Coordinates of C-alpha atoms and ligand atoms in Angstrom, one line a residue:
M20 CA 4.2 11.9 -16.7
L21 CA 7.1 9.5 -17.4
L22 CA 9.2 10.8 -14.4
L23 CA 6.3 10.0 -12.1
I24 CA 6.8 6.2 -12.7
M25 CA 10.4 6.2 -11.4
K26 CA 10.9 3.8 -8.5
S27 CA 13.6 5.9 -6.8
N28 CA 12.3 9.3 -7.4
P29 CA 14.5 11.9 -5.7
V30 CA 11.8 14.6 -6.0
G31 CA 9.3 12.2 -4.2
R32 CA 11.8 11.7 -1.4
L33 CA 12.4 15.4 -1.1
I34 CA 8.7 16.3 -0.8
G35 CA 7.8 13.1 1.3
Y36 CA 5.8 11.3 -1.4
S37 CA 6.2 7.5 -1.9
N38 CA 6.4 6.1 -5.4
M39 CA 2.9 4.8 -4.9
E40 CA 1.6 8.3 -4.2
L41 CA 3.5 9.6 -7.2
N42 CA 1.8 6.9 -9.2
Y43 CA -1.6 8.4 -8.3
L44 CA -0.3 11.6 -9.8
H45 CA 0.8 9.7 -12.9
R46 CA -2.7 8.2 -13.3
F47 CA -4.4 11.5 -12.7
G48 CA -2.0 13.2 -15.1
G49 CA -2.9 10.6 -17.8
R50 CA -6.6 11.4 -17.4
L51 CA -5.9 15.1 -17.6
C52 CA -3.8 14.5 -20.8
L53 CA -6.8 12.7 -22.4
L54 CA -9.1 15.5 -21.4
L55 CA -6.8 18.2 -22.8
A56 CA -6.4 16.2 -26.0
L57 CA -10.2 15.9 -26.4
V58 CA -10.6 19.7 -25.8
H59 CA -7.8 20.4 -28.3
T60 CA -9.4 18.1 -30.9
L61 CA -12.8 19.6 -30.4
A62 CA -11.5 23.2 -30.6
R63 CA -9.6 22.4 -33.8
C64 CA -12.7 20.7 -35.3
I65 CA -14.9 23.7 -34.5
F66 CA -12.3 26.1 -36.0
Y67 CA -12.1 24.0 -39.2
I68 CA -15.9 23.8 -39.5
Q69 CA -16.3 27.6 -38.9
N70 CA -13.7 28.2 -41.7
G71 CA -15.1 25.5 -44.0
I72 CA -11.8 23.6 -44.2
L73 CA -12.6 20.5 -42.1
K74 CA -12.7 18.1 -45.1
R75 CA -9.4 19.4 -46.6
E76 CA -7.6 19.3 -43.2
L77 CA -8.7 15.7 -42.5
T78 CA -7.6 14.5 -45.9
E79 CA -4.5 16.6 -46.6
N80 CA -3.0 17.7 -43.3
F81 CA -0.6 14.9 -42.2
S82 CA -0.6 16.1 -38.6
V83 CA -4.4 16.5 -38.3
K84 CA -5.1 13.1 -39.8
N85 CA -2.7 11.4 -37.3
G86 CA -4.1 13.3 -34.3
F87 CA -7.0 10.9 -34.1
G88 CA -4.5 8.0 -33.9
I89 CA -3.0 9.6 -30.8
L90 CA -6.4 9.9 -29.3
V91 CA -6.9 6.1 -29.7
F92 CA -3.5 5.4 -28.0
L93 CA -4.4 7.8 -25.1
V94 CA -7.8 6.2 -24.6
V95 CA -6.2 2.7 -24.5
L96 CA -3.5 3.9 -22.0
V97 CA -6.0 5.7 -19.7
F98 CA -8.9 3.2 -19.7
G99 CA -6.5 0.2 -19.9
S100 CA -5.3 1.0 -16.4
S101 CA -8.9 0.4 -15.1
F102 CA -8.2 -3.3 -15.9
R103 CA -5.1 -3.3 -13.7
H104 CA -7.1 -5.0 -10.9
L105 CA -8.2 -7.8 -13.2
S106 CA -4.7 -8.9 -14.1
H107 CA -1.7 -7.0 -13.0
E108 CA 0.7 -9.0 -15.1
W109 CA -1.3 -8.5 -18.4
F110 CA -1.6 -4.8 -17.5
I111 CA 2.2 -4.4 -17.2
A112 CA 2.8 -6.6 -20.3
L113 CA 0.6 -4.4 -22.4
K114 CA 1.4 -1.0 -21.0
L115 CA 5.0 -1.0 -22.1
P116 CA 4.5 -1.6 -25.8
V117 CA 1.4 0.7 -25.9
T118 CA 3.4 3.5 -24.2
I119 CA 6.4 3.0 -26.6
G120 CA 3.9 3.0 -29.6
F121 CA 2.2 6.2 -28.2
I122 CA 5.6 8.0 -27.9
L123 CA 6.9 7.1 -31.3
Y124 CA 3.6 7.7 -33.0
T125 CA 3.2 11.2 -31.4
L126 CA 6.8 12.0 -32.2
F127 CA 6.8 11.0 -35.9
F128 CA 3.2 11.8 -36.9
H129 CA 1.9 14.7 -34.8
L130 CA 4.3 16.8 -32.8
P131 CA 7.2 19.0 -34.1
I132 CA 10.5 17.1 -34.1
G133 CA 11.9 19.7 -31.8
I134 CA 10.2 17.9 -28.9
F135 CA 12.6 15.0 -29.5
L136 CA 15.3 16.4 -27.3
T137 CA 13.0 16.9 -24.3
L138 CA 11.7 13.4 -24.7
C139 CA 15.2 11.8 -25.0
L140 CA 16.2 13.6 -21.8
T141 CA 13.1 12.3 -19.9
L142 CA 13.5 8.8 -21.2
S143 CA 17.1 8.7 -20.3
V144 CA 16.3 9.7 -16.7
V145 CA 13.7 6.8 -16.5
I146 CA 16.1 4.3 -18.1
L147 CA 18.9 5.4 -15.7
D148 CA 16.4 4.9 -12.8
R149 CA 15.7 1.3 -14.0
I150 CA 19.4 0.6 -14.4
W151 CA 20.2 2.0 -10.9
T152 CA 17.4 -0.2 -9.5
R153 CA 18.9 -3.3 -11.2
I154 CA 22.4 -2.5 -9.9
R155 CA 21.1 -2.0 -6.4
N156 CA 19.1 -5.2 -6.6
L157 CA 22.3 -7.1 -7.6
R158 CA 24.2 -5.5 -4.7
D159 CA 21.4 -6.3 -2.2
N160 CA 20.7 -9.9 -3.4
L161 CA 24.1 -11.4 -3.7
P162 CA 24.2 -14.0 -2.3
M163 CA 20.4 -14.5 -2.8
P164 CA 18.5 -14.2 0.5
L165 CA 16.4 -17.1 1.9
A166 CA 12.7 -16.7 2.6
K167 CA 11.1 -18.9 5.2
I168 CA 7.5 -19.3 4.3
E169 CA 4.9 -20.3 6.9
A170 CA 1.2 -20.7 6.3
L171 CA -0.8 -18.8 8.9
Q172 CA -4.4 -19.3 10.0
G173 CA -6.9 -16.9 8.3
R174 CA -5.4 -17.7 4.9
A175 CA -2.3 -15.7 5.2
T176 CA 1.4 -16.4 4.8
R177 CA 4.4 -15.1 6.8
I178 CA 7.6 -14.6 4.8
T179 CA 10.7 -14.1 6.9
I180 CA 13.9 -13.1 5.1
S181 CA 17.3 -14.1 6.2
G182 CA 20.7 -13.3 4.6
S183 CA 19.5 -10.1 2.9
Q184 CA 22.0 -7.2 2.5
I185 CA 19.1 -4.8 3.2
K186 CA 19.5 -4.0 6.9
R187 CA 17.7 -0.7 7.3
W188 CA 14.2 0.4 6.5
L189 CA 11.6 2.8 8.0
P190 CA 8.5 1.5 9.8
G191 CA 5.7 1.4 7.2
Q192 CA 8.0 0.9 4.2
H193 CA 7.4 -1.9 1.7
A194 CA 9.6 -4.0 -0.6
Y195 CA 9.0 -5.9 -3.8
I196 CA 9.5 -9.7 -3.5
T197 CA 10.3 -12.1 -6.3
I198 CA 10.4 -15.8 -5.6
P199 CA 12.0 -17.4 -8.7
S200 CA 10.8 -20.9 -7.8
I201 CA 7.2 -19.7 -7.6
A202 CA 6.9 -16.8 -10.2
P203 CA 10.3 -15.8 -11.6
F204 CA 9.0 -12.7 -13.5
Q205 CA 6.7 -11.2 -10.9
A206 CA 7.6 -8.7 -8.2
H207 CA 4.9 -8.1 -5.6
P208 CA 4.9 -5.3 -3.0
F209 CA 4.5 -6.2 0.6
T210 CA 4.9 -4.0 3.7
I211 CA 7.7 -4.9 6.1
A212 CA 5.8 -5.9 9.2
T213 CA 8.6 -5.7 11.8
V214 CA 11.3 -3.3 12.8
D215 CA 14.2 -5.7 13.6
E216 CA 13.9 -8.6 11.1
M217 CA 12.6 -8.5 7.6
S218 CA 9.2 -10.2 7.8
F219 CA 6.0 -9.8 5.8
V220 CA 2.4 -11.0 6.2
T221 CA 0.6 -11.7 2.9
L222 CA -3.1 -12.3 2.5
V223 CA -4.0 -15.0 0.1
K224 CA -5.6 -13.6 -3.2
S225 CA -5.8 -15.6 -6.4
G226 CA -2.4 -15.3 -8.1
F227 CA 1.1 -15.2 -6.6
T228 CA -0.1 -15.1 -3.0
L229 CA -2.1 -18.3 -3.6
K230 CA 0.9 -20.1 -5.0
L231 CA 2.9 -18.8 -2.1
W232 CA 0.4 -20.1 0.4
D233 CA 0.4 -23.5 -1.3
T234 CA 4.2 -23.6 -1.0
A235 CA 4.0 -22.5 2.6
T236 CA 1.7 -25.3 3.6
Q237 CA 4.8 -27.5 3.2
N238 CA 6.7 -25.1 5.5
S239 CA 9.4 -24.5 3.0
T240 CA 12.4 -22.2 2.7
V241 CA 13.1 -20.8 -0.8
H242 CA 15.3 -18.2 -2.4
A243 CA 13.9 -14.7 -2.8
I244 CA 14.9 -11.4 -4.5
I245 CA 14.1 -8.3 -2.5
D246 CA 13.8 -4.9 -4.1
G247 CA 13.4 -2.0 -1.7
P248 CA 12.7 -0.5 0.7
Y249 CA 10.3 2.0 -0.8
G250 CA 7.7 4.4 0.6
C251 CA 7.7 7.6 2.6
P252 CA 5.9 6.9 5.9
P253 CA 5.0 10.2 7.7
P254 CA 7.2 11.5 10.5
L255 CA 5.1 11.2 13.7
S256 CA 7.5 11.8 16.6
H257 CA 6.3 15.4 17.1
F258 CA 2.7 14.6 17.8
G259 CA 1.4 14.2 21.3
Q260 CA -1.1 11.5 20.5
L261 CA -1.3 8.8 17.8
I262 CA -4.4 6.9 16.7
L263 CA -3.3 4.0 14.5
I264 CA -6.1 2.2 12.7
S265 CA -5.7 -0.8 10.5
A266 CA -7.6 -3.7 9.0
S267 CA -6.3 -7.1 8.1
T268 CA -2.7 -7.0 6.7
G269 CA -2.8 -3.2 7.1
G270 CA -1.4 -4.1 10.5
S271 CA 2.0 -4.5 8.7
F272 CA 2.0 -0.8 8.2
T273 CA 0.8 0.4 11.6
I274 CA 2.6 -2.1 13.9
P275 CA 6.1 -1.1 13.0
I276 CA 5.1 2.5 13.5
L277 CA 3.7 1.6 16.9
L278 CA 6.8 -0.3 17.9
E279 CA 9.1 2.5 16.7
R280 CA 7.2 5.2 18.6
I281 CA 7.2 3.2 21.8
Q282 CA 11.0 2.7 21.5
T283 CA 11.7 6.3 20.6
P284 CA 8.6 8.3 21.6
G285 CA 9.8 11.8 20.8
C286 CA 6.8 13.9 21.9
V287 CA 4.3 11.0 21.8
E288 CA 2.6 10.4 25.1
K289 CA -0.4 8.4 24.2
I290 CA -1.2 5.8 21.5
R291 CA -4.5 4.3 20.7
Y292 CA -4.1 1.2 18.4
I293 CA -7.1 -0.3 16.6
W294 CA -6.9 -3.5 14.5
I295 CA -9.9 -5.0 12.7
V296 CA -9.8 -8.6 11.5
K297 CA -12.3 -11.1 10.2
S298 CA -11.6 -14.0 12.6
I299 CA -9.9 -14.6 15.8
E300 CA -7.3 -16.9 14.2
C301 CA -5.8 -13.8 12.4
I302 CA -4.4 -12.6 15.8
E303 CA -1.6 -15.1 15.2
W304 CA -0.3 -12.8 12.4
Y305 CA 0.9 -10.2 14.8
A306 CA 0.3 -11.6 18.3
Y307 CA 4.0 -11.6 19.4
L308 CA 4.4 -8.0 18.1
F309 CA 1.4 -6.8 20.1
G310 CA 3.0 -8.6 23.1
Q311 CA 6.3 -6.8 22.4
A312 CA 4.5 -3.4 22.1
M313 CA 2.7 -3.9 25.5
V314 CA 5.9 -4.8 27.3
L315 CA 7.9 -1.9 25.8
S316 CA 5.1 0.6 26.5
L317 CA 5.3 -0.3 30.2
E318 CA 9.1 0.4 30.1
S319 CA 8.8 3.6 28.2
G320 CA 5.8 5.0 30.1
I321 CA 3.7 5.6 27.0
E322 CA 0.0 5.3 27.5
L323 CA -0.9 2.5 25.1
E324 CA -4.4 1.0 24.4
I325 CA -4.7 -1.8 21.9
S326 CA -8.2 -2.7 20.8
I327 CA -8.7 -5.7 18.4
Y328 CA -12.0 -6.0 16.7
V329 CA -13.0 -9.4 15.3
T330 CA -15.9 -9.0 12.8
R331 CA -16.8 -12.7 12.7
P332 CA -17.5 -13.5 16.4
P333 CA -16.0 -16.7 17.8
K334 CA -17.8 -19.3 19.9
V335 CA -17.3 -18.4 23.5
V336 CA -14.6 -21.0 24.1
E337 CA -12.6 -21.8 21.1
K338 CA -9.2 -23.6 20.8
S339 CA -6.8 -23.4 18.0
S340 CA -3.1 -24.2 17.4
V341 CA -2.2 -20.6 18.1
G342 CA -4.1 -20.1 21.3
S343 CA -7.6 -20.0 22.8
V344 CA -10.3 -17.6 23.6
I345 CA -10.2 -18.2 27.3
D346 CA -12.9 -16.1 28.8
K347 CA -15.7 -13.7 28.1
I348 CA -14.7 -10.9 30.3
S349 CA -17.3 -8.3 29.7
T350 CA -20.4 -7.6 27.6
S351 CA -20.5 -3.8 27.4
S352 CA -17.2 -2.2 28.3
E353 CA -15.9 -0.9 25.0
K354 CA -16.6 2.6 23.9
G355 CA -16.9 2.7 20.2
A356 CA -18.3 -0.8 19.4
A357 CA -20.8 -0.7 16.6
S358 CA -23.9 -1.8 18.5
S359 CA -24.9 -3.0 21.9
A360 CA -25.3 -6.6 20.6
E361 CA -21.7 -6.6 19.5
K362 CA -20.1 -5.3 22.7
A363 CA -18.9 -8.6 24.0
E364 CA -15.3 -8.5 25.1
Y365 CA -13.2 -11.7 25.2
L366 CA -9.7 -12.6 26.3
F367 CA -7.5 -14.4 23.8
K368 CA -4.3 -16.1 25.0
N369 CA -1.8 -16.9 22.4
T370 CA 0.5 -19.9 22.6
P371 CA 4.2 -18.9 22.7
S372 CA 6.2 -20.0 19.7
S373 CA 10.0 -20.1 19.2
G374 CA 10.9 -18.4 22.5
R375 CA 8.3 -15.7 22.1
S376 CA 6.3 -14.9 25.3
A377 CA 2.6 -15.7 25.7
M378 CA 0.2 -12.8 25.9
A379 CA -3.4 -12.3 26.6
F380 CA -5.3 -9.8 24.6
P381 CA -8.8 -8.4 25.1
F382 CA -10.7 -8.3 21.8
F383 CA -14.1 -7.1 20.8
C384 CA -16.7 -8.6 18.5
G385 CA -18.1 -6.5 15.7
R386 CA -16.8 -3.4 13.9
P387 CA -15.6 -0.4 15.8
K388 CA -17.4 2.9 15.4
I389 CA -14.5 4.9 14.1
S390 CA -16.1 8.3 14.5
T391 CA -16.9 7.7 18.2
I392 CA -13.4 6.5 18.9
I393 CA -11.7 9.4 17.1
T394 CA -14.1 11.9 18.7
D395 CA -13.6 10.5 22.2
E396 CA -9.8 10.3 21.8
T397 CA -9.4 13.9 20.5
R398 CA -11.9 15.6 22.8
D399 CA -10.2 17.5 25.6
S400 CA -6.9 15.9 24.7
T401 CA -4.2 17.5 26.8
V402 CA -1.2 15.8 25.2
G403 CA -0.7 18.0 22.2
E404 CA -1.7 17.5 18.5
T405 CA -3.1 14.2 17.3
A406 CA -2.1 12.2 14.2
V407 CA -4.4 9.6 12.8
V408 CA -2.9 6.9 10.6
V409 CA -5.1 4.4 8.7
C410 CA -4.2 1.4 6.5
G411 CA -7.0 -0.9 5.5
G412 CA -9.6 -1.2 2.7
A413 CA -11.1 1.6 0.9
A414 CA -14.2 1.7 3.1
L415 CA -12.2 2.1 6.3
S416 CA -10.2 4.9 4.7
V417 CA -13.3 6.7 3.7
D418 CA -14.8 6.3 7.2
V419 CA -11.7 7.7 8.8
R420 CA -11.3 10.5 6.2
N421 CA -14.9 11.6 6.7
C422 CA -14.7 11.5 10.5
V423 CA -11.5 13.6 10.6
A424 CA -13.0 16.1 8.2
E425 CA -16.3 16.4 10.1
L426 CA -14.5 17.0 13.4
Q427 CA -12.8 20.1 12.0
R428 CA -10.0 20.0 14.5
N429 CA -6.3 20.3 14.0
I430 CA -5.7 16.6 13.3
F431 CA -3.0 15.2 11.0
L432 CA -4.3 12.3 8.8
H433 CA -2.2 9.8 6.8
V434 CA -4.0 7.2 4.7
E435 CA -2.1 4.3 3.3
E436 CA -3.6 2.0 0.7
F437 CA -2.4 -1.3 -0.7
A438 CA -3.5 -0.5 -4.3
Ligands
LIG25 C1 2.6 -0.5 -1.3 C2 1.9 -1.9 -1.1 C3 2.1 -2.6 0.0 C4 1.4 -3.8 0.2 N1 1.6 -4.5 1.3 C5 0.9 -5.7 1.5 C6 1.0 -6.5 2.7 O1 1.8 -6.2 3.6 N2 0.3 -7.6 2.8 C7 -0.5 -8.0 1.8 O2 -1.2 -9.1 1.9 N3 -0.7 -7.3 0.7 C8 0.0 -6.2 0.5 N4 -0.2 -5.5 -0.7 C9 -1.1 -6.0 -1.7 C10 -0.3 -7.1 -2.5 O3 0.8 -6.5 -3.2 C11 -1.2 -7.7 -3.5 O4 -2.3 -8.3 -2.8 C12 -0.5 -8.9 -4.2 O5 0.5 -8.4 -5.1 C13 -1.5 -9.7 -4.9 O6 -0.9 -10.7 -5.6 P1 -1.7 -11.9 -6.4 O7 -0.9 -12.2 -7.7 O8 -2.1 -13.0 -5.5 O9 -3.0 -11.0 -6.8 P2 -4.2 -11.2 -7.7 O10 -5.2 -12.2 -7.1 O11 -3.7 -11.6 -9.1 O12 -4.8 -9.8 -7.7 C14 -5.3 -9.2 -6.5 C15 -5.1 -7.7 -6.5 O13 -3.7 -7.4 -6.3 C16 -3.2 -6.5 -7.4 N5 -1.8 -6.9 -7.7 C17 -1.5 -8.1 -8.3 N6 -0.1 -8.1 -8.6 C18 0.3 -6.9 -8.1 C19 1.6 -6.3 -8.1 N7 2.7 -7.0 -8.6 N8 1.8 -5.1 -7.6 C20 0.7 -4.4 -7.1 N9 -0.5 -4.9 -7.1 C21 -0.7 -6.2 -7.6 C22 -4.1 -6.7 -8.5 O14 -4.2 -5.5 -9.3 C23 -5.4 -7.0 -7.8 O15 -6.1 -5.8 -7.5 C24 0.5 -4.3 -0.9 C25 0.3 -3.5 -2.0 C26 1.0 -2.3 -2.2 C27 0.8 -1.5 -3.4

């Protein structure tokens, strides 16, 4: 259980599990421990009742008396994690003392002292992991990198890091960012949205990301501490066809994968890319990367189809600082749009910024019908096995999971979640 919270877990790396995925196992293991502790308590109580010694055991047996205390600690640890989404900082601040309390209480009041050695070994591995992480952070952040923070439309912020010693990462990996001038004791995970420069797109929530956005509205450059990269994105070069689906900042996970596969295709011959966003302004987040992908795909000969779905439809002609919806080019051309009323297709032209080339993208209004898209793309596919990668909210992940399961075909599925 303790080893599963390590940041640089060598076992995770070996079996291709990121620290986030191992964290799921940690949480699941916690619930299992609570269940086993309850079964153990119940079985003991039944045994004592059958033998008429319950009262004596509860009053005189040191270990039995304190067993209930352990149950309380376990309940707090397991159910406390349900409040993680309410306040991450409070959750972290409380989890550490409760865990230490649980370990010490269990050791001194319930379990045989022989377990001490095993516990010490495990704790030393976890402590070594933390020390190694700190040393690596020092090495990677001296001198401290600079973060250029830009406010983007659609309530998002772009962070571009310069001067970092971290030069290599895999597409889809994430890093923890601390900005001392905004929140010195908080480290937030964000996915690296590009392959060549370290850049992140963060959606505004109510804590750190909101303060970041406030700072970004003044277009500032601040010092940042980067801890990473972390995560084990799936190897995809041996598939013939990729279907990459993402929503909102989930694009930070799928776009680097898209760019990498176009540059070094391996067996990949065909890529279908689907991105779902609330409003047309959000296209600004990744517009130049889509442009880059389109140009590179022409050079590499990969068949690439990018479909952008905007769930909040724009007025027919709309102008913004990033570009304009220049035309309504069709009303019923897209397979997989949710309903006929939503099949309008528009063309969006982004305004080039800082030497980046202008690009026009077709986009569709409404939500995509994921099952239709995956079914159509995989039916009679002649390019080899298909891999589906999804990164978005829970609802999108469930949709994709269900669809792939229902198809009962040989499809590889990777689901990435920002939780
Ligand atoms: C592996 C991973 C990659 C991510 N990549 C991106 C990305 O590229 N772009 C993006 O916009 N978001 C990403 N997120 C989500 C992002 O980390 C949170 O939205 C952000 O930390 C919220 O900060 P806040 O203080 O404004 O949140 P709050 O408004 O306080 O809380 C919003 C939610 O974020 C969670 N959260 C808060 N702090 C943390 C933290 N330190 N670590 C983990 N979760 C936290 C809370 O539990 C809550 O569910 C990613 C998350 C993970 C786990």
